[in-house]
Coordinates of C-alpha atoms and ligand atoms in Angstrom, one line a residue:
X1006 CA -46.9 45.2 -77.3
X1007 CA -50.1 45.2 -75.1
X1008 CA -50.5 43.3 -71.7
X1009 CA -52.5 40.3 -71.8
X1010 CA -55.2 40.8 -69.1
X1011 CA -53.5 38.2 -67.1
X1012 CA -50.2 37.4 -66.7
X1013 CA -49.2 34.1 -65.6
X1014 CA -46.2 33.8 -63.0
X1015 CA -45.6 30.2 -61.2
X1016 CA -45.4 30.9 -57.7
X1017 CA -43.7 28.6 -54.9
X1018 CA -45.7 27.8 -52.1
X1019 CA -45.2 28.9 -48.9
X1020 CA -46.2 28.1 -45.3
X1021 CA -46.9 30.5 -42.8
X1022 CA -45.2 30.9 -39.7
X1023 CA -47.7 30.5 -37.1
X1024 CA -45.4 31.5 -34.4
X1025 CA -46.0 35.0 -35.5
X1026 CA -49.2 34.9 -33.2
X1027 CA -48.7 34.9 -29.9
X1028 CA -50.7 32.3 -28.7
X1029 CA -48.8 30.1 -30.3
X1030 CA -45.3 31.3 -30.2
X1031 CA -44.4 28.5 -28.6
X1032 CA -45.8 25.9 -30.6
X1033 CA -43.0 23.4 -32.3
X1034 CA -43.2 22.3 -36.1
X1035 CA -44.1 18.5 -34.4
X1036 CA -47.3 19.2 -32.5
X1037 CA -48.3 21.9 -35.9
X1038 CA -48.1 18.6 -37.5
X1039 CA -50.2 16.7 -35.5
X1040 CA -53.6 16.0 -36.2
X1041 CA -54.9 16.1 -32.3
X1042 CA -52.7 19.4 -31.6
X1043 CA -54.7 21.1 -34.6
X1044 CA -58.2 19.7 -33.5
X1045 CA -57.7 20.8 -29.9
X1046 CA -56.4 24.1 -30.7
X1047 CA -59.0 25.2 -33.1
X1048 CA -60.3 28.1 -32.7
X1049 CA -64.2 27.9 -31.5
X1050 CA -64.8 31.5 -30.2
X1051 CA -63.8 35.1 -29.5
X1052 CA -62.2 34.3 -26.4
X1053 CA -60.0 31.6 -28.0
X1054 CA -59.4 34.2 -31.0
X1055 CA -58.1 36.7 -28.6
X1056 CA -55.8 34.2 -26.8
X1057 CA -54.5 33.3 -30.3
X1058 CA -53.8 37.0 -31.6
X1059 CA -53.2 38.7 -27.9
X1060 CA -53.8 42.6 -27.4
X1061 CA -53.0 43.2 -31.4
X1062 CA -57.0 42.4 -32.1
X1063 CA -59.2 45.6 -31.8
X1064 CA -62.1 45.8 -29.5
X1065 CA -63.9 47.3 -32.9
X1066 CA -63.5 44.1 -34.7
X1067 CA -64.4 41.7 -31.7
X1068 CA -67.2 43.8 -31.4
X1069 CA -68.2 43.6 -34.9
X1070 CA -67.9 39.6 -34.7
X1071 CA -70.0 38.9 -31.5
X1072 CA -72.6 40.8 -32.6
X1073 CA -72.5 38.3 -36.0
X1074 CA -72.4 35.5 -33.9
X1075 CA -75.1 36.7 -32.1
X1076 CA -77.7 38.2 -34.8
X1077 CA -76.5 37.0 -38.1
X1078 CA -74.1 33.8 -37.8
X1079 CA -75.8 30.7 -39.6
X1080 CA -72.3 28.4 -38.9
X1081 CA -71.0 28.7 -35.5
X1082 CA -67.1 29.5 -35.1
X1083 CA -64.6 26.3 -35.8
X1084 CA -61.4 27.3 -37.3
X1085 CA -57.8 24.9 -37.1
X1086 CA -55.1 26.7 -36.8
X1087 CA -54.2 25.4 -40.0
X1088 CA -56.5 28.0 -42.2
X1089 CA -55.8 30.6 -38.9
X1090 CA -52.3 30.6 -39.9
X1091 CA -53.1 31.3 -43.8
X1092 CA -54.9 34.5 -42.8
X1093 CA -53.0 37.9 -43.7
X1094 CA -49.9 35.8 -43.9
X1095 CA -47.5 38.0 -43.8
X1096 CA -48.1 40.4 -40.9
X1097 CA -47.9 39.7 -36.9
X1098 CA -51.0 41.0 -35.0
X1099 CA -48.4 43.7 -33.3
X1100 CA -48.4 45.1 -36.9
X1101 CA -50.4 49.0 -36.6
X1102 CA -52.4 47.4 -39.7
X1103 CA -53.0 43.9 -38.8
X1104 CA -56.8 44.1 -37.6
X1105 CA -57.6 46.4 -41.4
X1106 CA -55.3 43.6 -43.2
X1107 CA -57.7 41.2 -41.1
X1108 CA -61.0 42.8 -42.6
X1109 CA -59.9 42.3 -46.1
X1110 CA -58.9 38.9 -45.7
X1111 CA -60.5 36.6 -48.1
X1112 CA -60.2 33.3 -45.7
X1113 CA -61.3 35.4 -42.7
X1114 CA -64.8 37.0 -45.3
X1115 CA -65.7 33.8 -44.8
X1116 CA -64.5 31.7 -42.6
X1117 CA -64.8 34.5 -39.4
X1118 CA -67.8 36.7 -41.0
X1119 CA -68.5 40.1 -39.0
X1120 CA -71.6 42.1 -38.9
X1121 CA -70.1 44.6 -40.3
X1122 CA -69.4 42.6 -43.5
X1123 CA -73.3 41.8 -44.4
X1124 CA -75.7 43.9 -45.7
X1125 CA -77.6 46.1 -43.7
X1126 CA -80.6 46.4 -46.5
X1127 CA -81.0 43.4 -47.9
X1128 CA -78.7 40.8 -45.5
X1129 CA -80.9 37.7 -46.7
X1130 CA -83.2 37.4 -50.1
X1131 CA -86.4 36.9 -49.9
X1132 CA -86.1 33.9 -51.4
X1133 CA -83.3 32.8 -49.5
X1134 CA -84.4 29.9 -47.2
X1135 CA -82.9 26.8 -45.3
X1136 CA -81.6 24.0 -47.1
X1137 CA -81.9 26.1 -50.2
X1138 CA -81.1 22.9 -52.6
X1139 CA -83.9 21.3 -50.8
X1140 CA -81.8 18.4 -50.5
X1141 CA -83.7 16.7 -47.2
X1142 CA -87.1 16.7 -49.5
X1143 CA -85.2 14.4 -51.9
X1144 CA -83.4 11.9 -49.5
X1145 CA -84.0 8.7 -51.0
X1146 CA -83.7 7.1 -47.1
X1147 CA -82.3 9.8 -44.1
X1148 CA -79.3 11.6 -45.4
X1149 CA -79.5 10.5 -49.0
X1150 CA -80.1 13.3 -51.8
X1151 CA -81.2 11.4 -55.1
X1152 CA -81.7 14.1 -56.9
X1153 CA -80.0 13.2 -60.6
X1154 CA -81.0 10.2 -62.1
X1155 CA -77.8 8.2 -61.9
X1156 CA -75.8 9.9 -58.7
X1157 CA -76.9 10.5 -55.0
X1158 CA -75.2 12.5 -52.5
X1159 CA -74.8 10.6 -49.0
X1160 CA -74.5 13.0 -46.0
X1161 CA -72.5 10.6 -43.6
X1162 CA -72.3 12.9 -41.0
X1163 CA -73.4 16.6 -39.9
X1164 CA -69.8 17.7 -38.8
X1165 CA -66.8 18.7 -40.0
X1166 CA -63.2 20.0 -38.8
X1167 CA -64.0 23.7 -39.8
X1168 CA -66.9 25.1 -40.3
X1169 CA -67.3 27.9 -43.0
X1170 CA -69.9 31.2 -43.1
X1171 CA -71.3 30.6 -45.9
X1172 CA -72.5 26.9 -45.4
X1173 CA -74.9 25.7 -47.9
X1174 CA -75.8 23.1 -45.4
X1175 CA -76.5 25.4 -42.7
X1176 CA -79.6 23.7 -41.8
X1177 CA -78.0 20.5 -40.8
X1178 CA -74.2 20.9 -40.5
X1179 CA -72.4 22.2 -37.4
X1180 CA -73.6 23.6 -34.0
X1181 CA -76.9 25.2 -33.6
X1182 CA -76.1 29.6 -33.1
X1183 CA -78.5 31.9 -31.7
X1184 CA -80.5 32.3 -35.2
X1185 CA -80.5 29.1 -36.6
X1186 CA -81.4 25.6 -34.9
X1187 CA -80.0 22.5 -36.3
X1188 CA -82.2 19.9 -38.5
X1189 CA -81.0 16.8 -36.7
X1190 CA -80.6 13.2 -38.1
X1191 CA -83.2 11.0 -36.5
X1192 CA -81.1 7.4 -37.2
X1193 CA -78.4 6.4 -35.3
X1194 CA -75.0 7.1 -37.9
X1195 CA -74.8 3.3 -38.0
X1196 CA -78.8 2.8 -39.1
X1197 CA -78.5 5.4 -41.5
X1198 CA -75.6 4.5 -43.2
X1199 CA -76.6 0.6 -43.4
X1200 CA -79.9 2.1 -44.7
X1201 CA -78.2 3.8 -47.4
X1202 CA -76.6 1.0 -48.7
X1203 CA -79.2 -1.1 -48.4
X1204 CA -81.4 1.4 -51.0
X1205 CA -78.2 1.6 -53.3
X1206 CA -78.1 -2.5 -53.4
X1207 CA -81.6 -2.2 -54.6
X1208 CA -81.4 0.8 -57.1
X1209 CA -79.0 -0.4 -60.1
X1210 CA -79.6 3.0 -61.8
X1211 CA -77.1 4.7 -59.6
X1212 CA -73.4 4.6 -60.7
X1213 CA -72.1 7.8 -58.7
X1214 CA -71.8 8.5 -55.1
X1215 CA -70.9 11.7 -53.2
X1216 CA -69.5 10.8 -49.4
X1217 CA -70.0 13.8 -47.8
X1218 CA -71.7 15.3 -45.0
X1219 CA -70.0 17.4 -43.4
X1220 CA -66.6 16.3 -44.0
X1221 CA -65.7 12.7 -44.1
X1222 CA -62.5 14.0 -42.1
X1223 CA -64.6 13.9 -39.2
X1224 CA -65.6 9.6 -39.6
X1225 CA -63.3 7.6 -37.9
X1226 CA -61.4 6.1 -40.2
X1227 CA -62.4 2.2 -39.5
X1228 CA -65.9 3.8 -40.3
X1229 CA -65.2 5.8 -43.1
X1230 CA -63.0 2.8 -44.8
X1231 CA -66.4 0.3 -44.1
X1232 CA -68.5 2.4 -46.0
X1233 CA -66.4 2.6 -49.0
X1234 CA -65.1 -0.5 -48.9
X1235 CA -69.3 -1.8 -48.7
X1236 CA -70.2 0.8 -51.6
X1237 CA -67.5 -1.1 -53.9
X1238 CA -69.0 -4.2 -53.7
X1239 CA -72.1 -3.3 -55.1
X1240 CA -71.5 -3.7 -58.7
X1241 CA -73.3 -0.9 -60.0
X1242 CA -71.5 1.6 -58.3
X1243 CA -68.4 3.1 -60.4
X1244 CA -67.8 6.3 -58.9
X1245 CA -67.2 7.7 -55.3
X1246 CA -65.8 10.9 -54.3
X1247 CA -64.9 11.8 -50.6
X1248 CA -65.7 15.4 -50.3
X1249 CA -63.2 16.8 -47.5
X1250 CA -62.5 20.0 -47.2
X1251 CA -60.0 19.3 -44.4
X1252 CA -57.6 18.3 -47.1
X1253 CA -57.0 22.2 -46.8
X1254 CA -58.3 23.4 -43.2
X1255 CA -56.7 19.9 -41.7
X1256 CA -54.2 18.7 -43.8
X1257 CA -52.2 17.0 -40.7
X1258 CA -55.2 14.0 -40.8
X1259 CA -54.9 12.9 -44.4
X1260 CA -51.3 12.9 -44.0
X1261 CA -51.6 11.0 -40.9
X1262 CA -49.8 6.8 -41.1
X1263 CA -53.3 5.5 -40.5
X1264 CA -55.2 7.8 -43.3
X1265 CA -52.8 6.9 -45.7
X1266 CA -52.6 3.2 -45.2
X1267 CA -56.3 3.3 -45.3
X1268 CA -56.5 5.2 -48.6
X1269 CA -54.2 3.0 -50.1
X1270 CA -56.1 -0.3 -49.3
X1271 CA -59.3 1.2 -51.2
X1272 CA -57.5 2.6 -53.7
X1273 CA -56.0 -1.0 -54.2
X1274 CA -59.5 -2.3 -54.6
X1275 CA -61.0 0.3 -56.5
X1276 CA -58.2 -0.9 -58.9
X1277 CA -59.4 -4.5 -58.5
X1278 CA -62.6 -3.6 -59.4
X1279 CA -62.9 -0.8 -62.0
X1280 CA -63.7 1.6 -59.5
X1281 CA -62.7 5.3 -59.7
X1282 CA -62.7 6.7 -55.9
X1283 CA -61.5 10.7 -56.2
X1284 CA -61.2 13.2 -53.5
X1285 CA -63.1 16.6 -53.7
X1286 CA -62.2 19.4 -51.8
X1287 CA -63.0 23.2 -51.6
X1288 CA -60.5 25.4 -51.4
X1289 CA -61.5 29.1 -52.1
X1290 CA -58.3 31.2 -52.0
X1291 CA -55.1 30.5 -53.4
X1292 CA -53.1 31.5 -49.9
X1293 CA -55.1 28.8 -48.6
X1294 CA -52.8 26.2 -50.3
X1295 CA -49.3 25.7 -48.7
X1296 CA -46.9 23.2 -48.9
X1297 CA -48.8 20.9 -46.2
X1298 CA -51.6 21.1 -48.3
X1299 CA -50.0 19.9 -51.3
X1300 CA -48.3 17.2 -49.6
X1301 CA -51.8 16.1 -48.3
X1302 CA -52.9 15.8 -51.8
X1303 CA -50.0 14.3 -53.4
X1304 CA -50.1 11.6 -50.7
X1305 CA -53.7 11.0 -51.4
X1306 CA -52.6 10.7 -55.1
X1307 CA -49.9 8.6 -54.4
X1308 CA -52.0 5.9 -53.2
X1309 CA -53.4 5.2 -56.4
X1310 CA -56.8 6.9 -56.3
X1311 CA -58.2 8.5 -59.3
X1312 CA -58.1 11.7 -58.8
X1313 CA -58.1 15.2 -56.2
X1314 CA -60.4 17.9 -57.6
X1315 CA -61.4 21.2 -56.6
X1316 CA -64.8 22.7 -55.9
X1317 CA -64.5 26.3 -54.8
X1318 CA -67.6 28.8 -53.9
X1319 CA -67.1 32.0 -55.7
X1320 CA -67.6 35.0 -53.2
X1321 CA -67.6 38.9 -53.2
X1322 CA -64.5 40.0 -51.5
X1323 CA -63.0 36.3 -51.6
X1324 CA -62.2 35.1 -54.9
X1325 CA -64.6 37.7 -57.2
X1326 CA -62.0 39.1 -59.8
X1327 CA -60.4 36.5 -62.8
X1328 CA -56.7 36.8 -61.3
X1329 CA -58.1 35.6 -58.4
X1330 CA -59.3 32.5 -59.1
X1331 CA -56.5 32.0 -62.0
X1332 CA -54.1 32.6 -59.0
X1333 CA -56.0 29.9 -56.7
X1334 CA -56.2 27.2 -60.3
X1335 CA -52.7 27.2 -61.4
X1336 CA -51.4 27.1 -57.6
X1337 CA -53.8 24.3 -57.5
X1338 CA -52.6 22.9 -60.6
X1339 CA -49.3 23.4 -60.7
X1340 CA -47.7 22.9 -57.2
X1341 CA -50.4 20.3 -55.9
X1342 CA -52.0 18.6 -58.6
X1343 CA -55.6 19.2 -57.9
X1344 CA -57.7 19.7 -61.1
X1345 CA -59.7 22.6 -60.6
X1346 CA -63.3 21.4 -61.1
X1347 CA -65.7 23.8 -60.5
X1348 CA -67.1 27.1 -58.5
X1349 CA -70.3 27.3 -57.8
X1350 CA -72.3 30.5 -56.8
X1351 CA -72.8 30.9 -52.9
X1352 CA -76.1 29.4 -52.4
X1353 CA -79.6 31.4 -51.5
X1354 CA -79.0 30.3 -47.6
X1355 CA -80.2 33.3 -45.0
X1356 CA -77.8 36.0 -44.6
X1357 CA -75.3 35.7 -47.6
X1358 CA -76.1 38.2 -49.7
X1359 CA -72.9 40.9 -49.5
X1360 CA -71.0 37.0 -50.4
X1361 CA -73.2 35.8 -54.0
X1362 CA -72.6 37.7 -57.1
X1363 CA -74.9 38.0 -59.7
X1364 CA -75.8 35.7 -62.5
X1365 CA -73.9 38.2 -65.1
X1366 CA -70.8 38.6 -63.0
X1367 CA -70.8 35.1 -62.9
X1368 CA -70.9 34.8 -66.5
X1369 CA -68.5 37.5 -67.2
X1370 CA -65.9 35.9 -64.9
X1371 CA -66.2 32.6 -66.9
X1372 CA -65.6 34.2 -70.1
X1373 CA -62.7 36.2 -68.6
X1374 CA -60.6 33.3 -67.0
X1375 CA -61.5 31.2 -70.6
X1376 CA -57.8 30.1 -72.3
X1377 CA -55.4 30.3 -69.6
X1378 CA -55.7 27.2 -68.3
X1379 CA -55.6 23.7 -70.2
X1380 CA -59.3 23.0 -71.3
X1381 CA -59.6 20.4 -68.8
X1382 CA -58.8 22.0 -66.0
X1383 CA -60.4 25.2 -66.5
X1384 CA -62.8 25.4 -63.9
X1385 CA -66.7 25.8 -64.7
X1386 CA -68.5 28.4 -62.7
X1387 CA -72.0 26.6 -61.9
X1388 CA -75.6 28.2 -60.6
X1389 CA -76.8 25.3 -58.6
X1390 CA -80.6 26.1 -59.2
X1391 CA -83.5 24.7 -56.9
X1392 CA -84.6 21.9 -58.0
X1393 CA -82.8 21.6 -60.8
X1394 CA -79.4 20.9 -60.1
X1395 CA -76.2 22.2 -61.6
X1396 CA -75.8 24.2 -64.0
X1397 CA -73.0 25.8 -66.1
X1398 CA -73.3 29.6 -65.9
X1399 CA -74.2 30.0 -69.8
X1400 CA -76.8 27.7 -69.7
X1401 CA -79.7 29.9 -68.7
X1402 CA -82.6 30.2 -70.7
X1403 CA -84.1 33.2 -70.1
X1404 CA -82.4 36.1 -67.3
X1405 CA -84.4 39.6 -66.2
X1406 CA -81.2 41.6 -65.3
X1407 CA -83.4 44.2 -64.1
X1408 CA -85.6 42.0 -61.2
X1409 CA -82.1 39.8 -61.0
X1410 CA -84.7 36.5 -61.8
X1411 CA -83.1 34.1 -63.5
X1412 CA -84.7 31.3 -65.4
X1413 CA -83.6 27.5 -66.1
X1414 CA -84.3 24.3 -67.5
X1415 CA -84.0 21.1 -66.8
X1416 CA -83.6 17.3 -68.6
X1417 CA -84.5 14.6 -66.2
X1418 CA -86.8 14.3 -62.9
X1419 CA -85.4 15.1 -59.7
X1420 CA -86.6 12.5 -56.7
X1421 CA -89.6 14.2 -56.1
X1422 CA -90.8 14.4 -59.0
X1423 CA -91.4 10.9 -60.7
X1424 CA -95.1 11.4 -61.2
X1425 CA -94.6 15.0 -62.6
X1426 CA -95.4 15.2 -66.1
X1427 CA -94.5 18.9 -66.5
X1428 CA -91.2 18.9 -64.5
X1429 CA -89.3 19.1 -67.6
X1430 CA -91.1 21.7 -69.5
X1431 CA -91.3 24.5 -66.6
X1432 CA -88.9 26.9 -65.3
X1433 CA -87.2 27.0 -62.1
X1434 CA -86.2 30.2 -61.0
X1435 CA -82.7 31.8 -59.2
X1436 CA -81.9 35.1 -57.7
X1437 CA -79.5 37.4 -58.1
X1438 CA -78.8 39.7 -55.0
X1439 CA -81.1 42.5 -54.9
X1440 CA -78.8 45.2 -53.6
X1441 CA -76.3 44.9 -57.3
X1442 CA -79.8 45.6 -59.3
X1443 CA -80.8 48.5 -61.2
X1444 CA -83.1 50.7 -59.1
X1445 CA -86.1 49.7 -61.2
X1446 CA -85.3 46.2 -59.9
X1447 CA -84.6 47.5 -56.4
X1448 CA -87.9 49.5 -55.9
X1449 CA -89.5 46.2 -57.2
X1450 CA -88.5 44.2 -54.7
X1451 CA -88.8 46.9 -52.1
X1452 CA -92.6 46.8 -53.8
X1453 CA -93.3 43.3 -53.4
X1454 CA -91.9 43.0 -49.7
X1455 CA -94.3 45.7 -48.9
X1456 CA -97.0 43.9 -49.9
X1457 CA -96.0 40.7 -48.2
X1458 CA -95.8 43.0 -45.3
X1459 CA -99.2 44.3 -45.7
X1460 CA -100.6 40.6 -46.7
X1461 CA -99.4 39.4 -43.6
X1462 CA -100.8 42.5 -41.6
X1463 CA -103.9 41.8 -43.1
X1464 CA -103.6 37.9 -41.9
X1465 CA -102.8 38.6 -39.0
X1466 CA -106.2 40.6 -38.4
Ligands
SF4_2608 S1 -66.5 22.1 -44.9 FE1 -68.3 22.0 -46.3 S2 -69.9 21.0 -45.2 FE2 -68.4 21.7 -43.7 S3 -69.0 23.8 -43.1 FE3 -67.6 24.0 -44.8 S4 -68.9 24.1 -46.6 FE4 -70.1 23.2 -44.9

């Protein structure tokens, strides 16, 4: 009998021992589990990198990493020990292999990015640009995206516990690094978020609300708990999700007395009143989830909210091949009841092109991870085009595989749009990587920045 082309096997979880680096060979299972111990320990630079992994680091690969921080990094470096510990998980730095086990990690690809892991030809599309969703043009008041007609996205604050590579929200989230300065919120947090509320009181049309930011992890929790608790008494609202990512990288806060009592009074009123309040997180690789991270999510699902879902970002040399992310679903499934929701291609920020796939390899994993999983929680891969907005993988309507140019529709105005009477009948436009093209494509694009090269010569004279 043949193989099926992938073969399901339930795997237990399994924590880490963090005492394998040396920098923290001392550190007891009560301070791992403390909230503060992970925030003060995490890892913010090279120096503190070293102190955690001692001599077993090569100079090569810290090397390699300064120079990213220096010419290529869009996110600066904040990693809790937590997601530290769930790189190459089996293998102490003393190992002869550790720093080569390091390169191919698929939590370090992105969460500690090395020059050495871009492209040297083509390291940002052309088209690439900040805020490449173009979210800021469409904030309804400061730090609130209305871009689908019934659901806004409220970016609460710019920071969060870890910061990640590949940051769609590089221009605003996180320190500024040496090539890219920080869009900063003009309100004070307090102004802005009373100004958002005050705009949803008076807009009945929207039913949906993202908290996000950032990472709501990084609110205090009084804060945080006003907010939601303020969003549920507006009657039109009927759906919030808290996107937290620290539900993985930080597990140790939502399974902290004060979180969960919190959670459990809103999830008490949502109940009251019809609500549904769900958490979204994004984990991207299935040794990511341990048993802390389950128990994070089960207590968050034990207090009666709706749901915990999964949105992942699908990445070369992170979670790229159909076992992969069938690994990362059924772990997230099965052993901590997260419903895997969605991955979305890595966004057209500077710099990420050795992380986004193509359009086609996009669509060929959807087909390929198709039937393993129940129906509803089979994840859709999504394009998240330009002013558009989401969209499932299949759903393009026209796609040059040769230029990589993709082409898409859309059914309803986006906020800037209200006045446009052609919005809906034109094509908005996304890019595949230029570098994966045929060489017809290749010398195309090669062709066309040579002549923005020479237009701006000319400009410039
Ligand atoms: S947690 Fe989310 S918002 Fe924060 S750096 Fe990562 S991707 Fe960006």
């Amino acid at each position: 009998m043949l193989e099926q082309p992938y073969s399901y096997q339930r795997r237990e979880l399994h924590e880490p021992d963090w005492r394998r680096f040396p920098g923290w060979a001392g550190v007891t299972g009560e301070e791992w589990a403390s909230p503060q111990w992970q925030r003060a320990h995490c890892v913010k630079n090279l120096r503190q990198l070293r102190q955690v992994l001692g001599d077993g680091l090569d100079e090569a690969f810290c090397a390699d990493l300064e120079r990213d921080q220096r010419e290529r990094a869009t996110m600066s470096m904040l990693v809790p020990p937590q997601m530290v510990n769930t790189m190459v998980p089996g293998l102490a730095p003393s190992s002869a292999s550790f720093t080569e086990a390091l390169y191919a990690d698929p939590v370090r690809r992105y969460m500690i990015p090395v020059f050495s892991d871009r492209r040297a030809d083509w390291p940002s599309h052309p088209e690439a640009s900040r805020d490449s969703l173009h979210e800021a043009e469409m904030w309804a008041v400061e730090g609130l995206t209305h871009r689908y007609p019934t659901k806004v996205l409220a970016e609460v604050l710019p920071t969060c516990p870890q910061y990640c590579g590949h940051c769609t929200r590089m221009d605003l989230v996180g320190n500024p690094t040496p090539v890219v300065a920080k869009h900063k919120f003009g309100l004070a947090r307090d102004d802005r978020l009373g100004a958002m509320l005050d705009y949803l009181r008076v807009t009945p049309g929207v039913r949906d609300v993202v908290v996000s930011g950032g990472d709501v992890a990084n609110l205090p929790w009084p804060r945080l708990e006003d907010f939601v608790s303020k969003l549920m008494e507006i009657d039109s609202i009927r759906d919030i999700r808290l996107a937290t990512k620290a539900l993985m990288g930080l597990p140790q806060y939502w399974l902290s007395d004060e979180v969960r009592a919190g959670m459990e009074r809103l999830a008490a009123t949502a109940r009251q009143r019809d609500v549904s309040i769900a958490i979204h997180t994004h984990v991207n690789a299935a040794q990511s989830l341990t048993p802390a991270v389950a128990r994070a999510a089960k207590a968050m699902l034990d207090t009666g909210i709706r749901d915990v879902r999964n949105q992942g970002v699908l990445m070369r040399g992170v979670n790229d091949s159909p076992a992969q992310l069938l690994d990362l679903s059924f772990a997230l499934l099965d052993e901590a009841r997260i419903m895997p929701y969605y991955f979305y291609l890595c966004d057209m920020i500077p710099n990420s092109e050795h992380w986004r796939l193509t359009l086609g390899e996009a669509q060929q994993l959807q087909h390929k991870i198709m039937g393993y999983l129940p129906g509803f929680a089979t994840p859709r891969i999504i394009c998240d085009v330009p002013y558009v907005g989401k969209r499932w993988v299949h759903q393009v309507s026209r796609y040059d595989t040769v230029r990589g140019i993709s082409y898409w529709t859309k059914n309803y105005r986006t906020g800037v749009e209200a006045d446009d009477e052609l919005a809906l009948d034109r094509e908005y436009s996304y890019y595949d990587p230029i570098y994966q093209l045929p060489a017809e494509g290749q010398d195309w694009w090669r062709s066309q920045a040579g002549q923005e090269t020479l237009a701006a010569v000319g400009a410039a004279h």
